[in-house]
Short mmCIF file of C-alpha atoms and ligand atoms in Angstrom, two decimals:
data_model
loop_
_atom_site.label_atom_id
_atom_site.label_comp_id
_atom_site.label_asym_id
_atom_site.label_seq_id
_atom_site.Cartn_x
_atom_site.Cartn_y
_atom_site.Cartn_z
CA MET A 1 17.47 10.26 -38.11
CA GLU A 2 19.19 8.22 -40.95
CA GLY A 3 17.56 4.59 -38.26
CA GLY A 4 20.22 2.49 -38.67
CA LYS A 5 23.07 2.51 -36.44
CA TYR A 6 24.03 6.84 -36.22
CA PHE A 7 22.19 9.80 -36.39
CA ASP A 8 24.07 11.72 -38.29
CA LEU A 9 26.47 8.89 -40.59
CA LYS A 10 27.49 11.83 -42.68
CA ILE A 11 28.93 13.97 -39.37
CA GLU A 12 29.87 10.52 -37.09
CA THR A 13 31.75 9.35 -39.86
CA MET A 14 33.28 11.64 -41.44
CA ASP A 15 37.38 11.75 -41.87
CA ARG A 16 39.67 13.21 -39.54
CA PRO A 17 41.10 16.06 -42.59
CA ALA A 18 37.46 16.50 -43.78
CA LEU A 19 35.87 17.20 -39.93
CA GLU A 20 38.78 19.26 -39.21
CA LYS A 21 38.34 22.12 -42.26
CA LEU A 22 34.33 22.37 -41.21
CA GLN A 23 35.69 22.74 -37.61
CA MET A 24 38.45 25.47 -39.22
CA GLU A 25 35.41 27.33 -40.91
CA ARG A 26 33.07 27.40 -38.56
CA LEU A 27 36.03 28.53 -35.77
CA GLN A 28 36.65 31.97 -38.32
CA TRP A 29 33.13 32.44 -37.85
CA GLN A 30 33.63 32.41 -34.49
CA LEU A 31 36.20 34.52 -33.73
CA LYS A 32 35.64 36.67 -36.64
CA ARG A 33 31.62 37.79 -34.70
CA CYS A 34 33.18 37.60 -31.60
CA TYR A 35 35.92 40.48 -32.25
CA GLU A 36 33.74 42.88 -33.89
CA GLU A 37 30.33 42.04 -31.56
CA SER A 38 31.56 41.41 -28.12
CA PRO A 39 34.07 44.07 -26.34
CA PHE A 40 35.15 41.70 -24.10
CA TYR A 41 36.46 39.65 -26.26
CA GLN A 42 37.73 42.66 -28.36
CA GLU A 43 39.64 44.41 -25.16
CA ARG A 44 41.11 40.38 -25.39
CA PHE A 45 42.25 39.81 -28.37
CA LYS A 46 43.73 43.57 -28.42
CA LYS A 47 45.66 42.61 -25.43
CA THR A 48 47.60 39.68 -26.52
CA GLY A 49 47.51 42.06 -29.78
CA ILE A 50 46.60 38.69 -32.39
CA LYS A 51 43.08 39.75 -34.87
CA PRO A 52 40.51 36.60 -35.81
CA GLU A 53 42.56 36.48 -38.90
CA ASN A 54 46.45 35.75 -37.75
CA ILE A 55 44.77 32.01 -36.37
CA ARG A 56 44.96 30.20 -40.14
CA SER A 57 44.41 25.96 -38.12
CA LEU A 58 43.54 25.42 -35.20
CA ASP A 59 46.60 24.45 -33.41
CA GLU A 60 47.25 28.74 -34.11
CA ILE A 61 44.40 28.43 -31.36
CA VAL A 62 45.82 28.39 -28.39
CA HIS A 63 48.00 31.64 -28.34
CA ILE A 64 44.24 32.95 -27.65
CA PRO A 65 44.15 32.80 -24.11
CA PRO A 66 41.29 31.13 -22.29
CA VAL A 67 38.77 32.31 -20.54
CA THR A 68 38.14 31.33 -16.93
CA LYS A 69 35.31 30.84 -15.08
CA GLN A 70 36.31 33.45 -12.04
CA GLU A 71 36.52 36.04 -15.42
CA LEU A 72 33.09 35.25 -16.57
CA ARG A 73 32.02 35.53 -13.20
CA GLU A 74 34.06 39.19 -12.93
CA GLU A 75 32.71 40.14 -16.52
CA GLN A 76 29.18 39.75 -14.73
CA LEU A 77 29.26 41.95 -12.45
CA ALA A 78 30.93 45.14 -13.38
CA HIS A 79 28.33 44.09 -16.66
CA PRO A 80 24.71 42.59 -14.63
CA PRO A 81 24.14 40.43 -15.59
CA PHE A 82 25.35 39.25 -18.78
CA GLY A 83 28.35 40.50 -19.34
CA ARG A 84 30.25 41.99 -22.28
CA TYR A 85 29.91 38.33 -24.67
CA THR A 86 26.50 37.70 -25.16
CA VAL A 87 26.29 38.26 -29.60
CA ALA A 88 23.23 37.86 -30.30
CA PRO A 89 21.10 40.31 -30.86
CA ARG A 90 18.50 39.98 -27.07
CA LYS A 91 15.13 39.25 -30.06
CA ASP A 92 16.97 36.23 -30.48
CA TRP A 93 17.40 34.71 -26.71
CA ALA A 94 15.22 31.42 -25.82
CA GLU A 95 15.90 30.56 -22.77
CA LEU A 96 18.70 31.15 -19.57
CA HIS A 97 20.78 29.28 -18.34
CA PRO A 98 22.60 29.83 -15.47
CA SER A 99 24.82 27.77 -13.64
CA THR A 100 24.65 25.44 -10.56
CA GLY A 101 26.88 27.91 -8.57
CA THR A 102 28.34 25.11 -6.24
CA THR A 103 31.75 26.86 -6.23
CA GLY A 104 30.11 30.08 -5.80
CA VAL A 105 28.05 32.96 -7.90
CA PRO A 106 25.71 30.96 -10.54
CA VAL A 107 27.37 32.23 -13.84
CA ASN A 108 24.32 33.32 -16.47
CA THR A 109 24.56 31.92 -19.91
CA ILE A 110 21.92 32.09 -22.97
CA TRP A 111 20.79 29.93 -25.53
CA SER A 112 19.67 31.79 -28.63
CA HIS A 113 16.09 29.73 -30.36
CA ARG A 114 18.94 28.60 -32.65
CA ASP A 115 21.17 27.22 -30.09
CA VAL A 116 18.10 25.62 -28.33
CA LYS A 117 17.83 23.59 -31.98
CA ASN A 118 21.25 22.26 -31.95
CA ILE A 119 21.70 21.72 -28.13
CA GLY A 120 17.89 19.17 -29.17
CA SER A 121 19.85 17.67 -32.16
CA TRP A 122 23.11 17.42 -30.75
CA THR A 123 21.99 16.07 -27.86
CA ALA A 124 19.47 13.73 -29.79
CA ARG A 125 22.74 12.18 -31.35
CA THR A 126 24.26 11.63 -28.20
CA MET A 127 21.33 9.51 -27.00
CA TRP A 128 21.40 8.09 -30.25
CA ASN A 129 24.86 7.52 -29.47
CA PHE A 130 24.38 5.12 -26.01
CA GLY A 131 21.08 3.20 -28.31
CA THR A 132 17.97 5.52 -27.09
CA ARG A 133 15.71 4.98 -30.80
CA PRO A 134 11.34 6.11 -31.37
CA GLY A 135 9.62 4.15 -28.87
CA ASP A 136 10.84 3.98 -26.06
CA ILE A 137 10.31 5.95 -22.48
CA VAL A 138 12.42 7.52 -21.86
CA GLN A 139 12.83 8.77 -17.44
CA ASN A 140 14.24 11.46 -17.56
CA ALA A 141 15.35 11.81 -13.78
CA PHE A 142 17.46 15.12 -14.76
CA SER A 143 16.87 18.10 -12.93
CA TYR A 144 14.24 20.18 -15.55
CA GLY A 145 14.10 24.46 -15.14
CA LEU A 146 17.35 26.02 -14.39
CA TRP A 147 19.42 23.67 -14.80
CA ILE A 148 20.66 22.59 -18.61
CA ALA A 149 20.29 18.98 -18.40
CA GLY A 150 16.67 18.01 -18.02
CA MET A 151 15.98 19.84 -20.63
CA SER A 152 18.19 19.57 -22.64
CA THR A 153 17.53 15.60 -23.06
CA HIS A 154 13.13 16.40 -23.21
CA TYR A 155 14.28 17.89 -26.41
CA ALA A 156 16.25 15.53 -27.72
CA ALA A 157 13.82 12.96 -26.37
CA GLN A 158 11.65 14.97 -28.31
CA GLU A 159 13.07 14.77 -31.36
CA LEU A 160 13.94 11.11 -30.83
CA LYS A 161 9.82 10.40 -31.04
CA CYS A 162 10.33 8.44 -27.69
CA PHE A 163 7.65 8.91 -24.69
CA VAL A 164 9.19 10.89 -21.84
CA VAL A 165 8.19 10.68 -17.99
CA PRO A 166 9.40 14.49 -17.93
CA ILE A 167 9.56 13.27 -13.49
CA GLY A 168 13.54 15.19 -12.55
CA ALA A 169 15.60 14.04 -10.06
CA THR A 170 13.22 14.36 -7.05
CA MET A 171 10.71 11.76 -5.41
CA THR A 172 12.74 8.39 -5.62
CA GLU A 173 10.02 6.09 -4.95
CA ARG A 174 7.40 7.58 -7.85
CA GLN A 175 10.95 6.94 -9.94
CA ILE A 176 10.77 3.44 -8.81
CA ASP A 177 7.15 3.30 -9.71
CA TYR A 178 6.92 4.17 -12.51
CA LEU A 179 10.19 2.34 -13.76
CA LEU A 180 7.39 -0.91 -12.59
CA ASN A 181 4.49 1.29 -15.71
CA PRO A 182 4.65 2.62 -17.26
CA GLY A 183 7.86 1.13 -17.08
CA SER A 184 10.50 3.22 -17.80
CA THR A 185 13.56 1.57 -21.02
CA VAL A 186 15.97 4.34 -20.76
CA LEU A 187 16.76 6.02 -17.66
CA LEU A 188 19.24 9.22 -16.62
CA CYS A 189 20.19 11.57 -14.29
CA THR A 190 23.55 11.33 -12.10
CA PRO A 191 25.47 8.24 -11.51
CA SER A 192 25.10 8.88 -7.70
CA TYR A 193 21.40 8.91 -7.95
CA ALA A 194 21.06 5.72 -10.38
CA LEU A 195 22.86 4.19 -7.54
CA HIS A 196 21.09 5.45 -4.56
CA ILE A 197 18.05 4.11 -6.91
CA ALA A 198 19.12 1.22 -7.26
CA GLU A 199 19.12 1.11 -2.73
CA ARG A 200 15.62 1.87 -2.80
CA LEU A 201 14.40 -1.06 -6.12
CA ALA A 202 16.28 -4.13 -3.38
CA GLN A 203 14.33 -1.97 0.02
CA ARG A 204 11.33 -2.62 -1.93
CA GLY A 205 12.42 -6.29 -3.04
CA ILE A 206 12.07 -5.56 -6.48
CA SER A 207 13.67 -7.62 -8.51
CA PRO A 208 15.90 -5.18 -12.12
CA LYS A 209 14.70 -8.42 -13.56
CA ASP A 210 11.22 -7.12 -12.81
CA ILE A 211 10.99 -4.60 -14.78
CA PRO A 212 11.98 -3.15 -18.35
CA LEU A 213 14.98 -0.70 -17.44
CA ARG A 214 17.31 -1.74 -20.34
CA ARG A 215 20.00 1.29 -20.22
CA GLY A 216 20.71 4.51 -19.31
CA CYS A 217 22.90 7.18 -19.14
CA PHE A 218 24.20 9.34 -16.66
CA GLY A 219 26.23 12.20 -16.05
CA GLY A 220 26.22 15.69 -14.21
CA GLU A 221 29.51 14.36 -12.39
CA GLY A 222 31.71 11.53 -13.54
CA GLY A 223 31.76 8.38 -12.27
CA THR A 224 30.25 5.96 -14.26
CA GLU A 225 33.38 4.96 -16.28
CA VAL A 226 35.04 3.72 -13.46
CA PRO A 227 34.16 0.03 -13.42
CA ALA A 228 32.93 -0.45 -9.93
CA THR A 229 30.42 1.97 -10.29
CA ARG A 230 29.73 1.04 -13.48
CA GLU A 231 29.62 -2.80 -12.17
CA LYS A 232 26.77 -1.35 -9.68
CA ILE A 233 24.42 0.81 -11.43
CA GLU A 234 24.47 -2.28 -14.29
CA LYS A 235 23.91 -4.69 -11.77
CA GLY A 236 21.31 -2.35 -9.87
CA LEU A 237 19.31 -1.86 -12.01
CA GLY A 238 19.68 -4.28 -14.89
CA ILE A 239 20.96 -1.86 -17.81
CA ASP A 240 23.83 -0.97 -19.69
CA ALA A 241 25.35 2.04 -18.68
CA PHE A 242 26.72 4.77 -20.24
CA ASP A 243 28.67 8.15 -19.05
CA TYR A 244 27.29 11.57 -20.09
CA TYR A 245 28.54 15.10 -19.64
CA GLY A 246 28.49 18.25 -20.22
CA LEU A 247 28.12 21.70 -18.63
CA THR A 248 26.77 25.13 -18.36
CA GLU A 249 28.45 27.24 -19.71
CA ILE A 250 29.76 25.47 -23.35
CA GLY A 251 26.60 23.57 -23.28
CA PRO A 252 24.97 20.38 -21.86
CA THR A 253 25.38 16.69 -23.00
CA VAL A 254 28.88 17.31 -25.12
CA SER A 255 29.64 13.56 -25.30
CA SER A 256 28.07 11.16 -24.18
CA GLU A 257 29.54 6.77 -24.67
CA CYS A 258 28.24 4.75 -27.68
CA GLU A 259 27.23 0.94 -27.22
CA GLU A 260 31.05 -0.17 -27.15
CA LYS A 261 31.71 1.47 -23.32
CA ALA A 262 34.71 3.34 -25.02
CA GLY A 263 35.16 6.79 -23.32
CA LEU A 264 32.99 10.05 -24.35
CA HIS A 265 32.52 11.11 -27.52
CA TRP A 266 32.85 15.23 -28.82
CA VAL A 267 30.27 17.01 -30.65
CA GLU A 268 33.14 17.48 -32.89
CA ASP A 269 31.26 19.59 -35.06
CA HIS A 270 29.78 21.67 -32.99
CA ILE A 271 33.08 22.40 -30.10
CA LEU A 272 36.67 22.35 -30.71
CA ILE A 273 37.91 20.07 -27.54
CA GLU A 274 41.36 20.85 -26.18
CA VAL A 275 43.96 19.74 -23.14
CA ILE A 276 46.03 21.97 -22.23
CA ASP A 277 48.99 20.32 -19.49
CA PRO A 278 47.93 23.64 -16.26
CA ASP A 279 51.39 23.72 -15.45
CA THR A 280 52.77 25.27 -19.00
CA GLY A 281 49.70 25.74 -20.69
CA GLU A 282 50.40 23.40 -23.68
CA ARG A 283 48.38 21.24 -25.13
CA SER A 284 48.61 17.46 -23.94
CA LYS A 285 49.58 14.24 -25.78
CA PRO A 286 47.68 12.72 -27.31
CA GLY A 287 45.60 10.07 -24.05
CA GLU A 288 47.55 12.41 -21.57
CA VAL A 289 45.58 14.05 -19.15
CA GLY A 290 44.89 17.65 -18.52
CA VAL A 291 42.37 20.17 -18.49
CA LEU A 292 39.02 19.94 -20.67
CA VAL A 293 39.49 23.69 -23.26
CA MET A 294 36.64 24.13 -25.03
CA THR A 295 34.38 26.85 -27.85
CA HIS A 296 31.76 27.00 -29.35
CA LEU A 297 31.93 26.33 -33.50
CA THR A 298 28.23 26.88 -33.01
CA LYS A 299 26.84 29.09 -30.32
CA GLU A 300 25.57 31.85 -31.11
CA ALA A 301 24.44 33.49 -28.16
CA ILE A 302 27.28 33.67 -25.35
CA PRO A 303 29.89 31.74 -26.85
CA MET A 304 32.73 30.63 -25.47
CA ILE A 305 36.01 31.45 -27.54
CA ARG A 306 38.90 28.64 -24.93
CA TYR A 307 36.48 28.48 -22.04
CA TRP A 308 38.52 26.74 -19.19
CA THR A 309 36.47 23.79 -17.33
CA ASN A 310 38.87 23.40 -15.32
CA ASP A 311 37.65 18.75 -15.97
CA LEU A 312 40.08 16.73 -16.29
CA ALA A 313 40.67 14.19 -19.00
CA SER A 314 42.63 12.25 -21.31
CA LEU A 315 41.49 12.83 -25.93
CA THR A 316 42.12 11.05 -28.22
CA THR A 317 40.84 11.30 -31.82
CA GLU A 318 41.55 7.26 -32.83
CA LYS A 319 38.49 5.99 -34.35
CA CYS A 320 36.26 4.48 -32.14
CA ALA A 321 35.17 0.94 -32.65
CA CYS A 322 31.71 2.09 -33.31
CA GLY A 323 33.55 3.55 -36.25
CA ARG A 324 32.36 7.27 -35.20
CA THR A 325 35.61 9.43 -36.21
CA HIS A 326 34.99 12.14 -33.49
CA ALA A 327 37.42 12.55 -30.06
CA ARG A 328 37.24 10.65 -26.99
CA SER A 329 37.98 11.18 -23.83
CA ILE A 330 38.75 7.20 -21.91
CA GLY A 331 37.52 6.72 -19.03
CA GLY A 332 35.63 10.14 -19.22
CA ILE A 333 36.00 13.12 -16.96
CA LEU A 334 38.63 11.94 -13.87
CA GLY A 335 37.62 14.85 -11.49
CA ARG A 336 37.76 18.87 -11.32
CA ALA A 337 41.54 20.25 -11.49
CA ASP A 338 41.02 22.51 -8.25
CA ASP A 339 39.19 18.67 -6.77
CA MET A 340 42.84 17.75 -6.03
CA ILE A 341 44.14 16.48 -3.14
CA ILE A 342 47.85 17.56 -1.63
CA TYR A 343 48.23 14.98 1.57
CA LYS A 344 51.33 14.57 2.78
CA GLY A 345 53.23 15.01 -0.39
CA ALA A 346 50.97 12.13 -1.69
CA LYS A 347 47.99 14.49 -5.19
CA PHE A 348 45.59 12.41 -5.84
CA TYR A 349 41.35 12.55 -7.16
CA PRO A 350 38.02 11.93 -5.09
CA VAL A 351 37.33 9.65 -8.18
CA GLN A 352 40.37 7.49 -6.75
CA VAL A 353 39.05 6.22 -3.63
CA GLU A 354 35.66 5.95 -5.13
CA LYS A 355 37.37 3.57 -7.23
CA VAL A 356 38.70 0.99 -4.36
CA VAL A 357 35.47 1.73 -2.14
CA ARG A 358 33.56 0.46 -4.57
CA SER A 359 34.68 -2.23 -4.42
CA TYR A 360 34.50 -3.96 -1.53
CA ARG A 361 31.19 -5.14 -1.16
CA GLU A 362 31.28 -5.23 2.44
CA LEU A 363 30.48 -1.33 1.30
CA SER A 364 27.66 0.96 0.54
CA ASP A 365 27.66 3.11 -2.26
CA GLU A 366 28.32 6.32 -0.85
CA PHE A 367 32.05 7.70 0.82
CA ARG A 368 33.10 11.29 1.86
CA ILE A 369 36.85 12.89 2.04
CA GLU A 370 36.79 14.57 5.58
CA LEU A 371 39.82 16.85 5.59
CA THR A 372 40.65 18.28 9.16
CA THR A 373 43.86 19.63 11.07
CA ASP A 374 45.81 18.07 14.15
CA GLU A 375 46.26 21.17 15.58
CA LYS A 376 48.59 19.83 18.00
CA ARG A 377 50.51 18.40 15.33
CA ARG A 378 49.95 21.86 12.79
CA THR A 379 48.86 19.38 10.14
CA ASP A 380 46.05 17.84 8.31
CA ILE A 381 43.69 14.78 8.70
CA CYS A 382 42.89 12.50 4.88
CA THR A 383 39.89 10.53 6.33
CA VAL A 384 37.96 8.63 3.94
CA VAL A 385 34.42 7.85 5.67
CA VAL A 386 32.32 4.80 3.64
CA GLU A 387 29.70 2.31 5.58
CA GLN A 388 29.65 -1.09 6.49
CA MET A 389 26.58 -2.89 5.27
CA ALA A 390 25.33 -4.98 8.38
CA GLU A 391 26.06 -8.69 9.09
CA ARG A 392 29.31 -8.82 6.27
CA GLY A 393 32.50 -8.77 8.55
CA ASP A 394 34.76 -7.74 11.23
CA ALA A 395 35.18 -3.87 11.16
CA GLU A 396 38.58 -3.54 12.40
CA ILE A 397 39.34 -6.16 9.61
CA LEU A 398 37.80 -4.29 6.39
CA ALA A 399 39.20 -1.02 7.96
CA SER A 400 42.88 -2.83 7.41
CA ARG A 401 41.45 -4.18 4.51
CA LEU A 402 40.50 -0.58 3.60
CA LYS A 403 43.04 1.56 4.22
CA LYS A 404 45.62 -0.57 2.40
CA GLY A 405 43.74 -0.75 -0.75
CA LEU A 406 43.60 2.46 -0.72
CA LYS A 407 47.51 2.54 -0.82
CA GLU A 408 48.17 0.86 -2.97
CA GLU A 409 45.76 3.63 -4.77
CA LEU A 410 46.83 6.78 -4.29
CA LEU A 411 49.56 5.71 -2.39
CA VAL A 412 49.99 7.60 1.15
CA THR A 413 46.95 6.09 3.69
CA PRO A 414 44.29 8.20 4.75
CA GLU A 415 42.17 7.51 8.05
CA VAL A 416 39.09 5.47 7.39
CA SER A 417 36.44 5.24 9.26
CA ILE A 418 33.38 2.74 9.16
CA LYS A 419 29.31 3.94 9.82
CA PRO A 420 26.37 1.78 9.80
CA VAL A 421 24.62 1.98 6.52
CA GLY A 422 22.26 5.50 5.63
CA SER A 423 25.39 7.61 7.90
CA LEU A 424 25.95 9.91 5.34
CA GLU A 425 22.89 11.81 3.10
CA ARG A 426 22.62 10.79 0.47
CA THR A 427 21.24 12.28 -2.51
CA THR A 428 19.06 13.19 -6.06
CA PHE A 429 21.79 15.66 -7.54
CA LYS A 430 25.48 16.03 -6.76
CA ALA A 431 27.52 14.01 -4.61
CA LYS A 432 29.64 16.43 -2.90
CA ARG A 433 32.66 14.55 -2.03
CA ILE A 434 34.70 16.99 -0.50
CA VAL A 435 33.84 18.09 2.97
CA ASP A 436 36.10 20.28 3.84
CA ASN A 437 37.04 21.06 7.65
CA ARG A 438 40.02 22.16 7.58
CA LYS A 439 41.71 25.56 9.53
CA LYS A 440 42.76 28.38 6.85
ZN1 ZN B 501 31.92 5.14 -29.99
#
């Protein structure tokens, strides 16, 4: 801890050639051990005829085929419980963290003792990035236990000498009690839960001015970088709100925004980030949106070589105004490649619907995108379900304005259904935005 603007001045402001040299050394170490010690990776290398020594630059890694979650699942089913890509020996294992299973059978991942140390340290860095300092009271409303972010931020808050309220993603009333007393100064949770806490705060008649909370970082799902969502969280809680991102297979809290709020900074000394065009399999140009593909440079227990995250983002290596040189994804995670909705020939993502819905003062923060089948016409129907705040104008006029707003953003007009506040279920974890009831 430097005690100044940066958590680790040398690493965070390293010039790109030096950073890439460090990445290359670590990549060679990782490729070699995976090739020698993991039959799973060995088979993949042999299929393509590539050997670790053939990869002589960071760009050449594109010749190694990406690993998908489905492949990890199949490998673990064939070789239970961890598959044959567990490289560190059993005696070095520290923690088990399966994926949430929201998209199928959970995939098990393991952190070695050294991985736990690295994760704690890079998370301390990402928390420092958005302004967490020793003495802060960190209300950790990320889910604890098997889920990754509760643990990583807890370790990091300890490393930063903060006072932690380890409440987890539960008990909304007590979340508010702790915001009042001891008076948490940093809140960590999903953006949907932050909005829910803000909503309850208002319902209890507590002004954001009456709580000492000053910043929060929100991950587990996208949305924090949607301007209207960020504004709602900031106003509702009286804070500066920052974006956070991580994923089970790679690790928690691997990127956060800095105080410039200029996109997610990656911990590039631990993870090699690529953005790949899903149609061509080639690298996207800087600023172009594609699928994030990640390679562990330091992970010991279960290393991933080119993990296909399915998450969409862009990447820039332009130096940030904060002085950090590590690459950023401006605008954060834009959605999941398989969340893309194709409706009447147009393609769009839930985050675009969120952008529109959250810009209407008459609407609550909740929304759903319902997909059904019109059996007579044999077509899909896409309905955006929203909640209208009580006594805020005529519902019909609002519906037609909302349709117009959605058309401008999505280039197609969905149906709109306006319901009273409280009709849609609130979540303390990740919000489910798409309800697919189509007849397959
Ligand atoms: Zn920055």
